[in-house]
mmCIF file of C-alpha atoms in Angstrom:
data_model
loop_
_atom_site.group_PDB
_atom_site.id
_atom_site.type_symbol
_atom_site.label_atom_id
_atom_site.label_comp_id
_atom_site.label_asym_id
_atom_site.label_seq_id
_atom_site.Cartn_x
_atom_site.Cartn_y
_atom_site.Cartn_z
ATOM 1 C CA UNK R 1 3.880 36.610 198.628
ATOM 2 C CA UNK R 2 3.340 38.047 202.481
ATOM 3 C CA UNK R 3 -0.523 37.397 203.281
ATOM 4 C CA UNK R 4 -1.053 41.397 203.932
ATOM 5 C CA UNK R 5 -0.140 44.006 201.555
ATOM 6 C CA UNK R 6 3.665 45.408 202.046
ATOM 7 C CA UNK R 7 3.559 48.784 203.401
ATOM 8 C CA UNK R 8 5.436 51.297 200.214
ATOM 9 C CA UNK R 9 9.380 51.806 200.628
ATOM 10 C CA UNK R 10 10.622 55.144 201.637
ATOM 11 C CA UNK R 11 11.241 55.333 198.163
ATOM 12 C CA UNK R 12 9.508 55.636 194.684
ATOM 13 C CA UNK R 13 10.752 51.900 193.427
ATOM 14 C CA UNK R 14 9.180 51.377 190.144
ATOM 15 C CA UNK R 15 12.737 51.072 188.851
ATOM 16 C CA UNK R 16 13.775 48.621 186.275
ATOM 17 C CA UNK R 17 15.878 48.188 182.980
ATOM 18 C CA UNK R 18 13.487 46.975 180.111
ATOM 19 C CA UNK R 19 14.814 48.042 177.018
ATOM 20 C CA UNK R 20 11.806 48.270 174.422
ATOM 21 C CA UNK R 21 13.528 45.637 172.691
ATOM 22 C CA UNK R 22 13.311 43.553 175.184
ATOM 23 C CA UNK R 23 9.406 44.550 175.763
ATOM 24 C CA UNK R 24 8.764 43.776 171.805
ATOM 25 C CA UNK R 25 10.935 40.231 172.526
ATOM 26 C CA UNK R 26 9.203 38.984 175.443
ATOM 27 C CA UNK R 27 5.294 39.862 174.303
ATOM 28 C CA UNK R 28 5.931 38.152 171.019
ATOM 29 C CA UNK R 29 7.293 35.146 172.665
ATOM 30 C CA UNK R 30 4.866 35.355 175.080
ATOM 31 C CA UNK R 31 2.084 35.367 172.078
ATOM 32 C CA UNK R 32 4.166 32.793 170.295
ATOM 33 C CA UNK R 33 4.577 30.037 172.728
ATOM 34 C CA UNK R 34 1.662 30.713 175.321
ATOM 35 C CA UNK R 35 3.726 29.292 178.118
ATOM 36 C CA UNK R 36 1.820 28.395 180.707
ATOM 37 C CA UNK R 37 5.030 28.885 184.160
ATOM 38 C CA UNK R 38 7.665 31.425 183.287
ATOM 39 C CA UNK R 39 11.049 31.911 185.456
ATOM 40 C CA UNK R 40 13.038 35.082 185.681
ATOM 41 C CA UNK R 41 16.452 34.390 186.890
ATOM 42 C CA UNK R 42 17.123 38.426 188.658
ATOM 43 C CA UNK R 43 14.009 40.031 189.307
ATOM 44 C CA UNK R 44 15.243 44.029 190.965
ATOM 45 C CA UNK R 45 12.026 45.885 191.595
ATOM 46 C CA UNK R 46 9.827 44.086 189.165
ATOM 47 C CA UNK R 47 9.980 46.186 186.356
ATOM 48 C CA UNK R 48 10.018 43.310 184.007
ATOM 49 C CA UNK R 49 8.134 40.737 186.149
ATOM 50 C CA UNK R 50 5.169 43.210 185.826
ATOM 51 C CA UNK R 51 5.369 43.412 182.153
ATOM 52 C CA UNK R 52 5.216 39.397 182.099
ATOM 53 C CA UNK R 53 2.087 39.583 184.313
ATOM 54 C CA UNK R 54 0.724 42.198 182.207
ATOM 55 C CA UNK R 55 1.074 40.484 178.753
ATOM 56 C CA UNK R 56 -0.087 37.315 179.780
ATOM 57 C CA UNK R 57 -2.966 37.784 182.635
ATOM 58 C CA UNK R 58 -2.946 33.650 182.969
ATOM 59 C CA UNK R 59 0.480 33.434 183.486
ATOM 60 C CA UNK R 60 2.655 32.228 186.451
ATOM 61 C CA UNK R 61 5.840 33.508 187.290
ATOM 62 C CA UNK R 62 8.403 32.183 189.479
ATOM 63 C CA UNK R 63 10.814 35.091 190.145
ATOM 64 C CA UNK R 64 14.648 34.317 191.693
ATOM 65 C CA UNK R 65 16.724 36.797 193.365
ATOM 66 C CA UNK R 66 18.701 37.276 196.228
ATOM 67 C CA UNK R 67 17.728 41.002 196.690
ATOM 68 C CA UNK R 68 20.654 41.560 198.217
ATOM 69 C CA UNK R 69 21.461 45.262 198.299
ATOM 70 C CA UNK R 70 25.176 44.621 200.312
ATOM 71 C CA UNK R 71 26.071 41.702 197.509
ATOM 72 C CA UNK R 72 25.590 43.748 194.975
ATOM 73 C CA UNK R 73 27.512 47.045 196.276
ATOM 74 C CA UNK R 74 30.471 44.264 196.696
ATOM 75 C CA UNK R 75 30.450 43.641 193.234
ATOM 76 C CA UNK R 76 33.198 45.506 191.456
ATOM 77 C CA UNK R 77 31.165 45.227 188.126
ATOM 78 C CA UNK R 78 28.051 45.655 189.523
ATOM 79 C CA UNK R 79 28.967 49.206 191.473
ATOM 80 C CA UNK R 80 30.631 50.339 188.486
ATOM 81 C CA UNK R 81 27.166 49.917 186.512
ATOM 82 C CA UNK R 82 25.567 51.691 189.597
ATOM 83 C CA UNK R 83 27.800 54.141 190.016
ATOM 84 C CA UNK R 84 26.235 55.564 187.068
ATOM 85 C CA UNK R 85 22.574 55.296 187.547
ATOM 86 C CA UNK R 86 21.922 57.658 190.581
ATOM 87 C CA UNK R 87 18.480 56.414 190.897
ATOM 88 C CA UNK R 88 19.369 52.242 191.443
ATOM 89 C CA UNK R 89 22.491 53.455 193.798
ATOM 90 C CA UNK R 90 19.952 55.013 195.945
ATOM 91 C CA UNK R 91 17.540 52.120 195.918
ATOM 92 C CA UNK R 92 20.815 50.010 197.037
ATOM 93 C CA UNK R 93 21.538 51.944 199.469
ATOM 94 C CA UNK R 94 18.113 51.890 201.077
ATOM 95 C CA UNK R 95 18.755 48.195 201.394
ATOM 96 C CA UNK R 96 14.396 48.127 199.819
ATOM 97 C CA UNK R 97 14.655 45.959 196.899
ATOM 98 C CA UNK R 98 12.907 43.300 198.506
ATOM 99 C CA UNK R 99 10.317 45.071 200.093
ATOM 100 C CA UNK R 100 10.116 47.074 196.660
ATOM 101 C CA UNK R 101 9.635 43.956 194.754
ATOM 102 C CA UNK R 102 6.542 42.508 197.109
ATOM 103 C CA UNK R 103 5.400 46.304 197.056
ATOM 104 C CA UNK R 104 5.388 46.635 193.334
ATOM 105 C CA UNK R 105 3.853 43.087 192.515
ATOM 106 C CA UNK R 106 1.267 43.128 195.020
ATOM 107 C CA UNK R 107 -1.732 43.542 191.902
ATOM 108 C CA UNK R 108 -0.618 39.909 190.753
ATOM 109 C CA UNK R 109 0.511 38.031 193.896
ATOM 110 C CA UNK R 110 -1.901 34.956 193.229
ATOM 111 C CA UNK R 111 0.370 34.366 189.964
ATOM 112 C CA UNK R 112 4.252 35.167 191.219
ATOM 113 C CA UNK R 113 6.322 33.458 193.564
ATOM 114 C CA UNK R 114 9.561 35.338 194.719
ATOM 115 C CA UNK R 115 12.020 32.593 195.686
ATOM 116 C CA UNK R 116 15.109 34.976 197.874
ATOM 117 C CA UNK R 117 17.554 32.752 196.866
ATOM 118 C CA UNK R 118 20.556 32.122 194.263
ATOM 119 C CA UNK R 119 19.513 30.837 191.041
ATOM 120 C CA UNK R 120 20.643 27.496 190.900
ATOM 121 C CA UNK R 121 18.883 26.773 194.494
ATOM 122 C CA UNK R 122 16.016 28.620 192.821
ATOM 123 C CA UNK R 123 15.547 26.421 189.377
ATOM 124 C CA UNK R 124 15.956 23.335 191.961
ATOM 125 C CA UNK R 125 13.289 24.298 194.059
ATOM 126 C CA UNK R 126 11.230 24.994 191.088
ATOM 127 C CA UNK R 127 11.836 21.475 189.672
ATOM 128 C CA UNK R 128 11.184 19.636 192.798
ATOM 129 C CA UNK R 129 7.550 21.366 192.773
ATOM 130 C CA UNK R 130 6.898 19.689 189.466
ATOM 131 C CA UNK R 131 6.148 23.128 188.050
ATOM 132 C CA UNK R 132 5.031 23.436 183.739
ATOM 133 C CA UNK R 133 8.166 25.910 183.106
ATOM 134 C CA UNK R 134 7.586 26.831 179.528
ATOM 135 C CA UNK R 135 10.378 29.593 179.617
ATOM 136 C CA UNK R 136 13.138 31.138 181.426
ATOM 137 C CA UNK R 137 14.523 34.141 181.165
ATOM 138 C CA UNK R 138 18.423 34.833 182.552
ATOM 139 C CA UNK R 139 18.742 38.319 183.561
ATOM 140 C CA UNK R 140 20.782 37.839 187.304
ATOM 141 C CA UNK R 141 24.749 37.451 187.278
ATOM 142 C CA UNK R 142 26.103 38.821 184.105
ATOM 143 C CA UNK R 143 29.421 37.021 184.808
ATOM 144 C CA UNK R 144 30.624 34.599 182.244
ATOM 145 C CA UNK R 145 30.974 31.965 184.648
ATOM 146 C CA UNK R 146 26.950 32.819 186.701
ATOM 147 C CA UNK R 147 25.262 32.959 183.022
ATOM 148 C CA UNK R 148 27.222 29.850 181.773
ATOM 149 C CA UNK R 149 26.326 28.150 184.958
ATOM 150 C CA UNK R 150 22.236 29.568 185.097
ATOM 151 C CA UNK R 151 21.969 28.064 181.197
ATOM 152 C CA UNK R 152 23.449 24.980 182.252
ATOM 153 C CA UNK R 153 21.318 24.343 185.379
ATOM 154 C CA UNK R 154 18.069 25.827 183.729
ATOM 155 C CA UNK R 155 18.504 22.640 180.395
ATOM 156 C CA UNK R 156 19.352 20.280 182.860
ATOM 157 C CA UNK R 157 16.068 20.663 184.993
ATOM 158 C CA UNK R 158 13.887 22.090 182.441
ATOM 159 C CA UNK R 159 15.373 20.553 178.967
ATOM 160 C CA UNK R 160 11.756 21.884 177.056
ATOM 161 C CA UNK R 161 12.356 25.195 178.581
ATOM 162 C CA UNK R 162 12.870 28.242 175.866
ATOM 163 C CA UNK R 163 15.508 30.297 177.059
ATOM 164 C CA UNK R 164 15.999 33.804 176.360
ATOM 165 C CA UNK R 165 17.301 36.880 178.149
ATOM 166 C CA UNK R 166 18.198 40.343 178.367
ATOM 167 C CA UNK R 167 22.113 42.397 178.525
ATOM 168 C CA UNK R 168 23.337 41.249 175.140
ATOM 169 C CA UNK R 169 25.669 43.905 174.993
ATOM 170 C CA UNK R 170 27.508 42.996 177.850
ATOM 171 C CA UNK R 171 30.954 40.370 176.790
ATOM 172 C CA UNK R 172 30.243 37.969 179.119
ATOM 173 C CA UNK R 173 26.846 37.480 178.637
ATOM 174 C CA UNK R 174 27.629 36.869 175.075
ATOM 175 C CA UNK R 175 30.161 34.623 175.208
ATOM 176 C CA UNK R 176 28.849 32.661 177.890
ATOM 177 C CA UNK R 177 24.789 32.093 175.693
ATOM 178 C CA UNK R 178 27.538 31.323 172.433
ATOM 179 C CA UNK R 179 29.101 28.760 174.029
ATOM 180 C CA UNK R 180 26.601 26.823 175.589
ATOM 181 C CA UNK R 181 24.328 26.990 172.146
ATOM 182 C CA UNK R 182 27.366 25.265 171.072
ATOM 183 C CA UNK R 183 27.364 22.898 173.617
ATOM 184 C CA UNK R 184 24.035 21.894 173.191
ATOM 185 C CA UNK R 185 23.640 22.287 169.475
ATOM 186 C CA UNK R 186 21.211 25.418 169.318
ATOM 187 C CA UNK R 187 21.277 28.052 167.761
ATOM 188 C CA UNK R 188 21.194 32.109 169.164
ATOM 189 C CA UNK R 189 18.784 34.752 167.687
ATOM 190 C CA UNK R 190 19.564 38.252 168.808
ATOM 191 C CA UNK R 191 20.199 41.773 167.385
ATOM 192 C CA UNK R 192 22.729 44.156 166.705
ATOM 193 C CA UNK R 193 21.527 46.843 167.893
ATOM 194 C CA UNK R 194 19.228 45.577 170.518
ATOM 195 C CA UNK R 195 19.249 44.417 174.090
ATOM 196 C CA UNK R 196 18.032 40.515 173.791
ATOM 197 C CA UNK R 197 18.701 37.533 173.003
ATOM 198 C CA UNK R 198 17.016 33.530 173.069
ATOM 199 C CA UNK R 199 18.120 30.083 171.943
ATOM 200 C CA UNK R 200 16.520 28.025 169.574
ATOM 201 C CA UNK R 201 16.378 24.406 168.593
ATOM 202 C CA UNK R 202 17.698 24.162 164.853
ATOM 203 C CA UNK R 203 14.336 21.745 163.972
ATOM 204 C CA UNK R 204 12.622 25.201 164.342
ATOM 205 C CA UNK R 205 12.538 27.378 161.423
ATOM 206 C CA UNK R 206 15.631 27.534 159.478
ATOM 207 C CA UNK R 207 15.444 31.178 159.359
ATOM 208 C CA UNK R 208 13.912 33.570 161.898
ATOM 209 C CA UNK R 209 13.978 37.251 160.993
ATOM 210 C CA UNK R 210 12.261 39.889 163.453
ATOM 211 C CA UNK R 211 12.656 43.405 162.466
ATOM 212 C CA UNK R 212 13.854 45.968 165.189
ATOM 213 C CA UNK R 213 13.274 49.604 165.998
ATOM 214 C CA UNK R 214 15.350 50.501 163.657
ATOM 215 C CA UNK R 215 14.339 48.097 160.814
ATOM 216 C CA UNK R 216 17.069 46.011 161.063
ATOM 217 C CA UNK R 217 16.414 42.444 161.293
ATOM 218 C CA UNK R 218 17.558 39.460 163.653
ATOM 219 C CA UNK R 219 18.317 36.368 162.462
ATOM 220 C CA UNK R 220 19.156 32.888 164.033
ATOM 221 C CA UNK R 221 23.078 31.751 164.082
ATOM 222 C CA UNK R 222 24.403 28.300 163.391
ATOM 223 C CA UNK R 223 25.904 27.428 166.998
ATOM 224 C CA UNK R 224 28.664 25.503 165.094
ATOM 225 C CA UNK R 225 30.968 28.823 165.537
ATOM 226 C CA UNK R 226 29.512 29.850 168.349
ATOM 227 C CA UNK R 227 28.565 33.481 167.378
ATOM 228 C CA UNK R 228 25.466 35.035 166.526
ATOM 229 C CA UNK R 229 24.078 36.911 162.724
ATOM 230 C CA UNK R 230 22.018 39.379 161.699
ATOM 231 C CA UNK R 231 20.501 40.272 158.559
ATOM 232 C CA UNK R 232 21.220 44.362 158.455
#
């Protein structure tokens, strides 16, 4: 973080996509597992980087992200997802995330470190510094190919690392978190009607059921077909 508070962007940045899913995931893993370093692999304005801080006050948090307002607007998915949220298009086309993010994490800058870079130069730069990561959670590229290769990168240099992350709903994002757990033998607890997902080991509990705002439960999937289950 900058050694003087940012000065606030031109515009009001507190903009984020935290489904209270999500929210109900992350504190309960957060409670669970007492990590003591998380990463976030896409950070935006710090919407969900602040809810880390706030749910575990001795946590640190390595965030990733190129906060690249012009990369994104080049991305034929990602405009399309823009082009329907008024509110992020404008924040784009400020060209503020960056200075948003600093801005908006200011409170806990003696416990996050924003690395403005892509992921995998990120997690590298996070391994050379020898740093506890306890969990990581993907939430940057939804391409099958960027979360495929994010998984990958994130067990190779941090193979006691939980990892969990947000935009089930999106295709790629599932197929790419089904077939690594099948690469690696793990097994993928999510919802049906919710926003998250993580990866387990299949020593864990056999069975792990969470109940969602709706009452419907989530339950851990043998990786052998690749695919998540529920319990309804």
């Amino acid at each position: 973080m900058p050694p003087a508070p940012p000065p606030p962007p031109p515009l009001d940045l507190i903009d984020g996509w935290v489904h209270r899913g999500n929210e109900r995931m992350l504190r309960r893993l957060l409670e669970e597992r007492q990590p003591r370093c998380v990463v976030e692999l896409g950070s935006w304005c710090g919407l969900c980087t602040t809810l880390l801080c706030e749910a575990a006050p001795r946590l640190a948090v390595f965030a990733v992200d190129l906060w690249d307002a012009p990369h994104l607007l080049a991305t034929p998915s990602l405009r399309e997802q823009y082009t329907c949220d008024a509110q992020a298009m404008a924040i784009l086309q400020a060209g503020e995330l960056h200075a948003a993010f600093l801005h908006n994490l200011w409170p806990h800058r003696t416990r996050v470190f924003p690395l403005r870079m892509p992921t995998g130069d990120g997690l590298a730069a996070i391994a050379r510094l020898g740093a506890p990561v306890d969990l990581i959670y993907v939430d940057a590229d939804h391409t099958y190919a960027a979360v495929l290769a994010d998984l990958r990168a994130s067990a190779r240099l941090f193979p006691d690392a939980l990892l969990c992350g947000d935009d089930w709903c999106w295709a790629d994002v599932q197929l790419a978190v089904a077939d690594f757990a099948h690469e690696r033998g793990l097994r993928v607890v999510s919802h049906p009607r919710e926003n998250w997902w993580w990866l387990r080991h299949p020593r864990e509990e056999a069975v792990v059921v969470w109940e969602g705002e709706d009452g419907a439960g989530a339950r851990g999937a043998a990786a052998n077909d690749g695919r998540e289950g529920w319990d309804a």
